[in-house]
Coordinates of C-alpha atoms in Angstrom, one line a residue:
Chain A
M1 CA -23.1 64.8 -37.1
A2 CA -22.6 68.9 -37.9
K3 CA -19.2 69.9 -36.7
T4 CA -19.4 69.4 -32.8
A5 CA -17.5 69.8 -29.6
L6 CA -15.6 67.4 -28.1
K7 CA -16.0 66.5 -24.4
A8 CA -13.2 63.9 -22.7
G9 CA -15.4 61.3 -21.9
S10 CA -17.8 61.8 -24.7
R11 CA -18.5 58.6 -27.1
F12 CA -18.8 58.2 -30.9
K13 CA -19.8 55.3 -32.5
S14 CA -19.0 54.2 -36.9
A15 CA -22.2 55.0 -38.6
V16 CA -20.4 52.7 -41.1
S17 CA -18.5 50.1 -39.2
D18 CA -19.3 48.7 -35.7
A19 CA -15.6 51.0 -34.1
Q20 CA -16.5 52.8 -30.3
V21 CA -14.6 55.4 -29.8
M22 CA -14.3 57.2 -27.0
I23 CA -13.1 61.1 -26.3
V24 CA -10.1 60.4 -24.1
K25 CA -9.4 65.0 -24.5
A26 CA -10.0 67.1 -26.9
P27 CA -9.1 71.1 -28.0
A28 CA -11.6 73.4 -27.6
G29 CA -13.7 74.1 -30.3
E30 CA -16.2 72.6 -32.6
F31 CA -15.4 69.7 -35.2
E32 CA -16.2 66.9 -37.2
L33 CA -15.2 63.1 -36.5
G34 CA -14.9 60.6 -39.2
C35 CA -14.6 57.7 -39.3
G36 CA -14.7 55.9 -42.8
G37 CA -15.5 59.7 -45.3
I38 CA -19.1 59.1 -42.7
A39 CA -19.5 61.8 -39.9
M40 CA -19.5 59.5 -36.6
V41 CA -22.9 59.8 -34.6
G42 CA -22.6 60.6 -30.8
G43 CA -22.9 57.4 -28.0
T44 CA -27.1 57.5 -28.0
A45 CA -28.2 58.9 -31.7
A46 CA -29.1 56.6 -34.4
A47 CA -26.9 55.9 -37.3
P48 CA -28.3 57.0 -40.6
E49 CA -29.6 55.0 -42.8
G50 CA -27.8 54.5 -46.7
V51 CA -24.1 55.6 -46.1
A52 CA -21.5 53.6 -47.0
L53 CA -18.2 53.6 -45.9
A54 CA -15.8 55.3 -48.9
A55 CA -14.3 53.0 -51.5
G56 CA -10.9 53.1 -51.1
D57 CA -10.5 52.7 -47.4
A58 CA -8.8 50.0 -46.0
G59 CA -8.6 51.1 -42.8
E60 CA -9.1 49.5 -39.5
V61 CA -10.1 51.0 -36.2
L62 CA -8.7 48.7 -33.2
I63 CA -9.5 47.8 -29.6
G64 CA -7.7 49.6 -26.9
K65 CA -4.9 51.8 -29.5
R66 CA -5.6 55.1 -29.4
Y67 CA -5.9 57.3 -32.1
V68 CA -4.3 60.9 -32.1
N69 CA -4.7 63.9 -34.2
A70 CA -0.4 65.2 -35.4
D71 CA -0.1 67.8 -32.0
E72 CA -2.1 65.9 -29.8
S73 CA -4.6 67.9 -28.6
L74 CA -6.9 65.0 -29.3
E75 CA -7.2 62.0 -28.3
M76 CA -10.0 59.1 -28.3
L77 CA -9.3 55.2 -27.8
C78 CA -11.0 52.9 -29.7
T79 CA -13.6 51.1 -26.9
K80 CA -14.7 48.9 -29.8
G81 CA -13.1 47.9 -33.4
G82 CA -14.1 47.9 -36.5
K83 CA -13.6 49.1 -40.3
G84 CA -13.0 53.3 -41.3
T85 CA -10.1 55.1 -41.4
L86 CA -11.0 57.2 -38.4
S87 CA -10.4 61.8 -39.0
L88 CA -10.9 64.8 -37.3
D89 CA -11.8 67.0 -39.9
G90 CA -11.5 64.8 -43.0
V91 CA -7.9 64.5 -41.6
A92 CA -7.1 61.0 -40.3
L93 CA -5.7 60.3 -37.3
E94 CA -2.4 58.1 -35.9
I95 CA -2.6 55.2 -33.7
K96 CA -0.4 56.8 -30.3
Q97 CA 2.5 54.5 -29.0
A98 CA 1.6 53.7 -25.4
K99 CA 4.4 54.7 -22.7
Q100 CA 3.6 50.8 -21.6
L101 CA 5.4 51.0 -18.6
P102 CA 7.0 47.7 -16.7
S103 CA 3.8 46.5 -15.2
S104 CA 3.1 47.9 -11.6
D105 CA 0.4 45.7 -10.5
Chain B
M1 CA -15.5 59.1 -19.2
N2 CA -15.7 55.1 -17.1
I3 CA -13.6 52.5 -15.9
A4 CA -16.5 50.4 -16.7
T5 CA -15.3 51.1 -19.9
I6 CA -12.5 48.7 -19.6
L7 CA -14.7 45.8 -18.0
D8 CA -16.8 46.5 -20.9
M9 CA -13.4 46.7 -23.7
A10 CA -12.6 43.3 -21.6
A11 CA -15.3 41.4 -22.1
E12 CA -15.9 42.4 -26.0
A13 CA -12.3 41.6 -26.9
F14 CA -12.1 38.8 -25.1
G15 CA -15.2 37.7 -23.4
D16 CA -14.2 33.5 -23.0
R17 CA -11.0 34.4 -21.4
V18 CA -11.0 33.3 -17.0
A19 CA -10.4 37.2 -15.6
V20 CA -10.8 35.1 -11.8
A21 CA -10.2 32.4 -10.7
C22 CA -10.4 32.0 -6.3
G23 CA -11.5 29.1 -4.9
D24 CA -12.5 26.7 -7.1
S25 CA -14.6 29.3 -8.7
R26 CA -13.9 30.8 -12.2
Y27 CA -15.5 34.0 -13.6
T28 CA -14.0 35.1 -17.0
Y29 CA -14.2 38.2 -18.3
A30 CA -17.7 37.9 -20.0
E31 CA -19.5 36.3 -16.8
L32 CA -17.1 39.5 -14.4
R33 CA -19.4 41.5 -16.7
E34 CA -22.6 40.0 -16.1
A35 CA -21.7 40.0 -13.1
A36 CA -21.3 43.5 -13.2
Y37 CA -25.0 44.4 -14.8
R38 CA -26.8 42.3 -11.9
A39 CA -24.9 43.5 -9.3
A40 CA -25.3 47.0 -11.0
A41 CA -29.3 46.4 -11.0
A42 CA -29.3 45.4 -8.4
I43 CA -27.4 48.6 -6.6
K44 CA -30.0 51.1 -8.1
A45 CA -32.3 48.7 -6.9
S46 CA -31.1 49.9 -3.0
N47 CA -31.3 53.7 -5.0
A48 CA -27.4 53.9 -2.9
Q49 CA -25.3 56.5 -3.0
Y50 CA -21.7 54.5 -2.6
V51 CA -21.5 50.4 -2.8
A52 CA -19.4 50.0 0.3
L53 CA -17.2 46.4 0.6
L54 CA -16.2 45.2 3.4
D55 CA -15.2 42.0 3.8
V56 CA -11.6 40.1 1.7
T57 CA -10.0 39.2 -0.8
S58 CA -12.8 37.8 -3.6
P59 CA -14.5 37.2 -7.3
A60 CA -16.9 40.3 -4.8
A61 CA -14.0 43.3 -5.4
P62 CA -13.5 43.4 -8.6
I63 CA -18.0 42.6 -9.8
A64 CA -18.9 45.5 -7.0
I65 CA -15.4 47.9 -8.4
F66 CA -16.8 47.7 -11.6
A67 CA -20.8 47.3 -10.7
A68 CA -20.9 50.8 -8.9
A69 CA -19.3 52.2 -12.7
F70 CA -21.8 51.3 -14.2
A71 CA -24.2 52.2 -10.9
G72 CA -22.7 55.1 -11.6
V73 CA -21.8 55.8 -7.6
P74 CA -18.4 55.7 -6.2
Y75 CA -16.5 52.0 -4.2
V76 CA -15.9 52.3 -1.9
P77 CA -13.7 49.7 0.5
L78 CA -13.5 49.4 3.5
N79 CA -10.4 48.3 6.6
Y80 CA -12.4 45.6 7.5
R81 CA -9.0 45.6 10.3
L82 CA -10.6 48.8 12.2
T83 CA -12.3 48.5 15.6
K84 CA -16.2 48.2 15.5
P85 CA -16.5 52.1 16.7
E86 CA -14.2 52.8 14.1
L87 CA -15.5 50.7 10.9
N88 CA -19.6 52.3 12.3
E89 CA -18.4 55.5 12.3
L90 CA -17.1 55.9 9.1
I91 CA -20.3 53.8 7.7
E92 CA -22.0 57.0 8.2
R93 CA -20.2 58.6 7.1
V94 CA -21.8 57.2 3.1
A95 CA -25.3 56.0 4.3
P96 CA -27.5 55.6 1.8
A97 CA -25.0 52.6 0.8
Y98 CA -25.4 49.0 -0.6
L99 CA -23.1 47.2 1.5
I100 CA -21.0 44.0 0.7
T101 CA -20.1 41.9 3.6
T102 CA -19.7 38.9 5.4
P103 CA -21.8 37.9 8.0
E104 CA -18.3 37.5 10.3
Y105 CA -18.2 41.2 9.8
A106 CA -21.4 42.1 9.5
K107 CA -21.7 41.3 13.5
L108 CA -19.5 44.5 14.2
L109 CA -22.2 46.7 12.2
E110 CA -24.7 49.1 14.5
P111 CA -27.9 48.7 12.4
R112 CA -28.7 52.0 10.8
E113 CA -31.7 53.3 7.9
G114 CA -30.5 53.7 4.8
V115 CA -27.9 51.4 4.4
Q116 CA -28.9 47.8 3.0
I117 CA -26.5 45.0 4.4
V118 CA -25.5 42.6 1.2
D119 CA -24.4 38.7 2.4
R120 CA -21.9 38.3 -0.2
E121 CA -22.2 34.9 -1.3
A122 CA -26.4 36.8 -2.0
F123 CA -24.2 39.1 -4.1
L124 CA -22.4 36.4 -6.0
S125 CA -25.6 35.1 -6.9
L126 CA -27.1 37.4 -7.7
P127 CA -30.5 36.4 -10.0
A128 CA -30.3 37.5 -13.7
T129 CA -33.1 40.4 -14.4
D130 CA -35.0 42.7 -17.1
A131 CA -33.0 46.0 -16.1
P132 CA -32.1 47.2 -19.8
L133 CA -28.5 47.0 -19.5
P134 CA -27.1 49.7 -18.0
E135 CA -25.7 53.4 -19.7
I136 CA -22.1 53.9 -19.0
G137 CA -22.0 57.0 -17.6
D138 CA -20.0 59.6 -20.3
D139 CA -19.1 62.2 -16.3
P140 CA -15.8 61.8 -15.9
R141 CA -15.2 64.5 -13.6
A142 CA -18.1 61.7 -11.6
V143 CA -16.6 59.8 -8.8
A144 CA -15.2 56.1 -8.9
V145 CA -13.3 55.4 -6.2
Q146 CA -13.4 56.5 -2.5
L147 CA -10.7 55.3 -0.3
F148 CA -11.2 56.4 3.7
T149 CA -7.1 57.2 4.1
S150 CA -5.1 55.5 8.0
G151 CA -5.8 58.2 9.4
T152 CA -2.6 58.2 11.5
T153 CA -2.7 61.8 12.3
G154 CA -6.6 62.6 13.1
K155 CA -10.5 61.8 12.1
P156 CA -9.2 59.6 8.2
K157 CA -9.5 61.6 5.5
A158 CA -12.0 60.0 2.3
A159 CA -9.4 60.7 -0.6
I160 CA -11.8 61.2 -3.8
L161 CA -10.6 59.8 -7.0
R162 CA -12.4 60.9 -10.3
H163 CA -12.8 58.6 -13.4
E164 CA -10.6 60.6 -15.1
N165 CA -8.4 59.9 -12.9
L166 CA -8.3 56.3 -13.0
M167 CA -8.9 56.1 -16.3
S168 CA -5.7 58.3 -17.8
Y169 CA -3.8 56.3 -15.2
I170 CA -4.9 52.9 -16.9
V171 CA -4.9 53.7 -20.3
G172 CA -2.2 55.6 -20.4
T173 CA 0.3 52.9 -18.7
V174 CA -0.9 49.7 -19.5
E175 CA -1.3 47.9 -23.0
F176 CA -5.0 47.2 -23.9
A177 CA -5.2 42.7 -24.4
S178 CA -1.8 43.3 -23.9
A179 CA -1.8 39.3 -21.4
E180 CA -1.0 37.6 -23.2
E181 CA -3.2 33.5 -23.4
D182 CA -2.4 32.0 -19.7
D183 CA -0.9 34.9 -18.6
G184 CA -1.9 35.5 -14.4
I185 CA -1.0 37.9 -11.7
I186 CA -1.8 37.9 -8.0
V187 CA -1.9 39.8 -5.7
T188 CA -2.4 40.0 -2.3
V189 CA -2.9 43.9 -0.4
P190 CA -6.7 43.9 0.5
P191 CA -9.3 45.1 -1.1
Y192 CA -8.9 48.6 0.6
H193 CA -5.4 49.1 -0.4
I194 CA -5.4 51.8 -3.6
A195 CA -3.0 49.1 -5.1
G196 CA -5.8 46.6 -4.8
I197 CA -8.8 48.5 -7.1
S198 CA -5.5 49.4 -8.9
A199 CA -4.2 45.7 -9.8
V200 CA -7.8 45.1 -10.5
L201 CA -8.5 48.0 -13.3
S202 CA -4.8 47.5 -15.0
S203 CA -5.2 42.8 -14.8
T204 CA -8.5 43.6 -16.7
Y205 CA -7.6 46.0 -19.3
A206 CA -4.2 43.9 -20.2
C207 CA -7.0 41.3 -20.4
R208 CA -4.9 39.6 -17.4
R209 CA -6.3 37.3 -15.3
M210 CA -6.6 37.2 -12.2
V211 CA -6.2 34.9 -9.0
Q212 CA -6.9 35.8 -5.2
L213 CA -6.2 34.6 -2.0
E214 CA -8.6 35.5 1.5
G215 CA -4.7 37.6 2.5
F216 CA -1.4 36.4 1.9
E217 CA 0.7 34.0 4.1
A218 CA 3.9 32.6 2.5
K219 CA 3.8 29.1 2.2
A220 CA 0.4 29.6 0.8
W221 CA 1.1 32.4 -1.9
L222 CA 4.2 29.9 -3.7
A223 CA 1.3 27.6 -3.1
A224 CA -0.6 29.6 -5.7
C225 CA 1.8 30.9 -7.2
R226 CA 3.2 27.1 -8.2
E227 CA -0.3 25.9 -9.0
H228 CA -1.6 28.5 -11.4
K229 CA 0.9 28.8 -12.9
V230 CA 1.2 33.2 -12.1
S231 CA 3.1 35.1 -13.9
N232 CA 2.8 38.1 -12.2
A233 CA 2.8 39.3 -8.8
F234 CA 2.6 42.0 -6.5
L235 CA 3.4 42.0 -2.7
V236 CA 4.5 44.6 -0.3
P237 CA 8.2 44.9 0.7
T238 CA 6.4 43.1 4.2
M239 CA 5.3 40.4 2.0
I240 CA 8.6 39.6 0.7
Q241 CA 11.3 39.2 3.6
R242 CA 8.1 36.4 5.4
I243 CA 8.4 34.3 1.0
V244 CA 12.6 35.8 1.3
E245 CA 12.5 34.4 5.0
H246 CA 10.4 30.8 4.5
L247 CA 12.2 30.4 1.3
T248 CA 15.6 30.9 3.5
E249 CA 14.2 28.3 6.2
I250 CA 13.9 25.8 4.3
S251 CA 16.5 26.1 1.8
E252 CA 15.1 24.5 -0.7
D253 CA 14.7 26.9 -4.8
A254 CA 11.5 28.9 -4.6
N255 CA 10.0 26.2 -8.1
L256 CA 7.8 28.8 -9.5
P257 CA 8.6 28.5 -12.8
A258 CA 5.8 30.5 -13.6
L259 CA 6.1 33.4 -11.9
R260 CA 8.2 36.6 -14.8
A261 CA 7.8 39.5 -12.6
L262 CA 7.0 40.6 -9.6
A263 CA 6.4 43.9 -8.5
Y264 CA 6.3 45.9 -5.2
G265 CA 5.7 48.9 -3.3
G266 CA 3.6 50.3 -0.2
G267 CA 6.6 51.0 1.6
K268 CA 9.9 50.9 2.2
M269 CA 11.7 48.2 0.4
P270 CA 14.8 46.9 3.1
L271 CA 18.2 46.6 0.7
S272 CA 18.9 43.4 1.3
T273 CA 15.6 42.6 1.6
I274 CA 15.4 43.0 -2.2
Q275 CA 19.3 42.2 -2.8
K276 CA 18.1 38.5 -0.8
A277 CA 14.7 38.4 -3.4
M278 CA 17.2 38.9 -6.5
S279 CA 19.4 36.1 -5.6
L280 CA 15.8 33.2 -5.4
L281 CA 14.3 34.7 -8.0
P282 CA 16.9 34.8 -10.6
H283 CA 15.2 34.7 -13.7
V284 CA 12.2 37.4 -11.9
D285 CA 11.8 40.5 -13.1
F286 CA 11.5 42.7 -9.7
T287 CA 9.5 46.2 -9.6
N288 CA 9.3 48.8 -8.0
A289 CA 6.1 50.9 -7.9
Y290 CA 5.7 54.6 -6.8
G291 CA 3.0 56.2 -6.3
L292 CA 0.3 57.1 -3.3
T293 CA -4.1 56.4 -2.7
E294 CA -4.1 60.8 -3.6
T295 CA -1.8 59.9 -7.3
S296 CA -4.3 55.9 -8.7
S297 CA -1.4 54.6 -7.2
T298 CA 1.8 54.6 -9.5
I299 CA 4.3 57.5 -10.3
A300 CA 7.5 56.2 -10.3
V301 CA 9.3 52.9 -11.7
L302 CA 12.2 51.2 -10.4
G303 CA 12.0 48.1 -14.2
P304 CA 13.7 45.3 -14.0
D305 CA 16.9 46.2 -16.3
D306 CA 17.6 49.0 -13.5
H307 CA 17.6 46.1 -11.1
R308 CA 20.0 44.0 -12.8
A309 CA 22.1 47.6 -13.6
A310 CA 21.9 48.4 -9.4
A311 CA 22.3 44.6 -8.6
L312 CA 25.9 44.2 -11.7
S313 CA 27.5 47.9 -11.1
N314 CA 31.1 48.2 -8.9
D315 CA 29.7 52.3 -9.9
P316 CA 27.9 53.4 -5.9
A317 CA 26.0 56.2 -8.0
I318 CA 24.4 53.3 -10.0
R319 CA 24.6 50.6 -6.7
R320 CA 22.0 52.6 -5.0
R321 CA 19.6 52.7 -7.3
L322 CA 18.4 49.2 -6.3
G323 CA 17.0 51.4 -3.3
S324 CA 15.5 54.6 -5.4
V325 CA 12.2 54.7 -6.8
G326 CA 13.0 54.6 -10.1
K327 CA 11.8 57.3 -12.7
P328 CA 8.6 58.9 -12.6
G329 CA 5.3 57.0 -15.4
A330 CA 3.1 59.6 -16.7
V331 CA 3.2 62.7 -14.3
E332 CA 6.1 65.6 -13.9
L333 CA 7.3 65.8 -10.8
E334 CA 10.3 68.0 -8.7
I335 CA 11.9 68.4 -5.5
R336 CA 11.1 71.3 -3.7
D337 CA 12.5 72.6 -0.6
D338 CA 10.0 74.5 2.0
N339 CA 9.6 77.0 0.9
G340 CA 8.6 76.0 -3.4
K341 CA 11.9 76.5 -5.0
V342 CA 12.5 73.7 -7.5
L343 CA 15.8 72.2 -6.6
G344 CA 18.5 70.5 -8.3
A345 CA 19.9 66.9 -8.5
E346 CA 21.6 65.8 -5.2
E347 CA 19.4 67.8 -3.2
A348 CA 16.4 66.6 -0.7
G349 CA 12.8 68.3 -0.8
L350 CA 9.3 68.0 -0.6
V351 CA 7.9 65.0 -3.7
F352 CA 5.4 67.3 -5.4
V353 CA 3.8 65.2 -8.7
R354 CA 1.6 66.5 -11.4
G355 CA -1.0 64.6 -14.1
P356 CA -4.1 63.7 -15.1
Q357 CA -4.0 60.8 -12.8
V358 CA -3.2 62.9 -9.8
S359 CA -7.0 63.7 -7.8
G360 CA -5.4 65.2 -4.1
E361 CA -8.4 65.9 -3.6
Y362 CA -10.5 64.4 0.3
L363 CA -14.4 64.6 0.2
Q364 CA -14.2 67.1 3.5
Q365 CA -11.5 69.1 2.6
G366 CA -11.4 70.1 -1.7
S367 CA -8.2 69.9 -3.7
Q368 CA -5.0 69.9 -2.3
L369 CA -3.2 70.8 -5.9
D370 CA -2.0 74.2 -5.6
A371 CA -2.9 76.5 -7.9
D372 CA -0.5 75.0 -11.2
G373 CA -2.2 71.7 -10.8
W374 CA 1.7 70.1 -8.5
F375 CA 0.0 67.6 -5.5
P376 CA 2.6 67.9 -2.1
T377 CA 2.7 64.2 -1.5
K378 CA 4.0 65.3 1.7
D379 CA 7.1 62.5 1.4
R380 CA 10.8 63.3 0.8
G381 CA 13.2 62.8 -1.5
Y382 CA 16.3 63.9 -3.8
L383 CA 16.6 63.1 -7.9
D384 CA 20.2 61.8 -9.2
A385 CA 21.7 63.4 -12.1
E386 CA 20.3 61.2 -14.4
G387 CA 16.4 61.2 -12.5
Y388 CA 15.9 59.1 -9.9
L389 CA 13.6 59.1 -7.5
F390 CA 15.0 58.9 -3.5
L391 CA 12.2 59.0 -0.6
D392 CA 13.9 59.5 2.0
G393 CA 10.6 59.3 5.0
R394 CA 7.0 61.6 4.8
S395 CA 7.8 64.7 6.3
D396 CA 5.6 64.6 9.2
D397 CA 8.3 62.2 10.4
V398 CA 11.1 65.2 9.7
I399 CA 12.9 65.9 12.8
V400 CA 14.1 69.5 13.3
R401 CA 16.2 70.0 15.5
G402 CA 17.6 73.7 16.6
G403 CA 16.2 74.7 12.5
E404 CA 17.9 71.6 10.9
N405 CA 16.0 69.3 9.3
I406 CA 17.0 65.3 10.4
S407 CA 15.1 62.9 8.2
P408 CA 14.7 60.0 10.4
G409 CA 15.7 57.1 7.2
E410 CA 19.4 57.9 7.1
I411 CA 19.6 57.0 10.6
E412 CA 18.3 54.0 11.0
D413 CA 20.9 52.7 7.9
V414 CA 23.1 53.3 9.7
L415 CA 21.3 51.6 12.9
L416 CA 20.7 48.8 10.4
S417 CA 24.3 48.2 9.7
H418 CA 25.8 47.5 13.3
P419 CA 25.5 43.2 13.8
A420 CA 23.0 43.1 16.6
V421 CA 20.6 44.9 14.9
A422 CA 17.3 43.4 13.9
D423 CA 15.3 46.0 13.3
A424 CA 15.5 50.7 13.6
A425 CA 13.1 52.8 13.9
V426 CA 14.0 56.7 14.6
V427 CA 11.6 59.3 15.5
A428 CA 11.4 63.2 17.2
M429 CA 11.5 63.2 21.1
P430 CA 10.9 66.8 23.1
D431 CA 14.0 68.5 23.7
E432 CA 14.6 71.4 25.9
Q433 CA 17.4 73.6 24.0
W434 CA 16.7 72.0 21.0
G435 CA 13.3 71.6 20.4
E436 CA 13.1 68.1 18.6
G437 CA 16.2 65.5 19.7
V438 CA 17.0 62.3 18.0
A439 CA 15.0 59.2 19.1
A440 CA 16.0 55.9 17.9
A441 CA 14.1 52.8 19.4
I442 CA 15.8 49.7 18.4
V443 CA 15.0 45.9 18.3
L444 CA 18.9 43.3 18.6
K445 CA 18.7 40.3 17.4
P446 CA 18.0 37.2 19.1
G447 CA 21.9 36.4 21.1
A448 CA 22.8 39.9 20.2
S449 CA 24.3 43.0 21.9
A450 CA 24.8 45.7 21.8
D451 CA 24.9 48.9 24.4
V452 CA 23.6 53.1 24.3
A453 CA 27.1 53.8 23.7
E454 CA 28.4 51.4 21.4
L455 CA 25.0 53.3 18.4
Q456 CA 25.6 56.3 19.8
E457 CA 29.2 55.9 18.4
L458 CA 28.4 54.5 15.6
V459 CA 26.1 57.1 14.1
K460 CA 28.8 59.6 15.1
G461 CA 31.3 58.0 12.7
K462 CA 29.4 57.5 9.8
L463 CA 26.7 60.7 10.5
R464 CA 27.9 63.3 12.5
S465 CA 27.2 63.8 15.6
S466 CA 23.4 66.2 15.5
R467 CA 22.6 62.8 13.4
V468 CA 23.6 61.1 17.2
P469 CA 20.5 59.8 19.1
Q470 CA 20.3 61.5 22.5
K471 CA 18.3 58.9 23.3
I472 CA 17.8 55.1 22.3
I473 CA 15.9 52.4 24.2
F474 CA 15.5 48.4 23.8
K475 CA 12.3 46.8 22.4
D476 CA 11.4 43.3 21.4
A477 CA 9.6 44.8 18.4
L478 CA 8.1 47.5 16.2
P479 CA 4.7 48.5 15.9
Y480 CA 3.6 47.9 12.3
N481 CA 0.4 48.3 10.6
E482 CA -0.7 45.7 8.7
L483 CA 0.8 46.2 6.1
G484 CA 4.2 46.3 6.6
K485 CA 4.5 50.4 7.9
I486 CA 5.8 51.2 10.7
L487 CA 3.9 53.2 13.5
R488 CA 6.1 56.2 14.0
R489 CA 3.7 57.8 16.4
L490 CA 3.3 54.3 18.8
I491 CA 7.1 55.4 18.7
R492 CA 7.3 58.8 19.7
Q493 CA 5.4 58.7 23.2
D494 CA 8.3 56.0 24.3
F495 CA 10.3 59.1 24.6
I496 CA 7.0 61.3 26.2

């Protein structure tokens, strides 16, 4: 995908695995989201053909985990797990540690 | 961002796990999603703008919550204890609607164009359709849930919670799939209460089995906990009180070996009740959750460690935390005075909160947030030096006596400390000299006696003379709503 604006609520899927994410919050501007070294595609768009997971990417996107960039201006939720490392403009994203509260409801 | 994602994820990750157990009926997470899909197709076909539920707790509640989200319309659970005119007025405000109910409640409804009444049993047995799977909406600003406030001061207000409010609450405070295979939660607040809705969302996100009871009764609750090996529970303080009374009466052990965590909220917890509950259930982790409809549920929690530390401490500053609602969770919190100045520790004022889970919005009245995004909860309270929040009643309940703000809570606590007093409520009464004066309604314990002068003397000795109720009346019982909230407006009428 060309660089695109990221909006809270929008969904992207990996072009190389089953992984899917939902944007929780995003900085202003245009960015490229990647998974396994290949640009992710917007919710309903078809995945490009002939692309493959980057060699040596042993990463795995885990369902229910939140992924953030270094300053946490971008946060996404993995809604479906799959292979590949998530990235924003080529920089790998990290898992955000949940601020879990004692179960209150 | 859409709360339907929560069910989608649970069904993907733990489709075979039991999601809902109610009587003999069971739904796995995959079946719950399938039922929500079918319902969403029916809702879409009806062209309804709202999905309303007028019913006690049943599997129809979680199905309707998610089906409404899949269909892209708000979910509106209605209070089945309202009178016929009240109910019909609310239904008029949500038409055209897809209204799920039972024959018993359907009798109360006037026929209305645009309102499709669907029997609960029919709703639970909708046939599969060829309709394509619903595309989950991605507008984070879409309204997920609309709840009518109880309307104690006027017409009920329609509080709206957007998908972004609820999702940020769930994603920010619950770890996905954190429940163990055998975990189960029992929630006995009605479906129209915010705690009932957030429990469905939290439990689904945690992939935890939900055990449903139609209503609350202490004996039935204990039996259900044992039968379903319930590990987590949510109760309002009045329900805990009933359980404590029941266990004390039959003088038996609680016998709830599977129960690990008990959360409570939705009203003030009497100190003596939580102390008794902790001693009857020493192995259980207690959590006090403070929240409002307008904040998508919980904003502060007093966790299990805080409960134990407070109960065991000899330091009065730590011991009193058993009466606190704990520290803010995923929101910022400030105490402000009447002029908006932010107050320091131990200074009582108005509680303000800010954060993505805070909607603070009503359909007709609009957003109540200030320019910087802060929501006035209208609760009064103060923070201690370590940030524990103590609540002190609603700002509407404050008695303004000659310019001095008097909070009913502290006077009630003193009155309740009298051995003959079973219950006490302090309210404002008209006073020519002071504008408002302090009045108290007292319920005495059976066979006990106390006179007015004695109670006035007690308050004078512990507080100061401005706090002394100038009029005290004795009653057989005080009026509460069905969730144990005291109805002060009714008590005030006794002093006019």
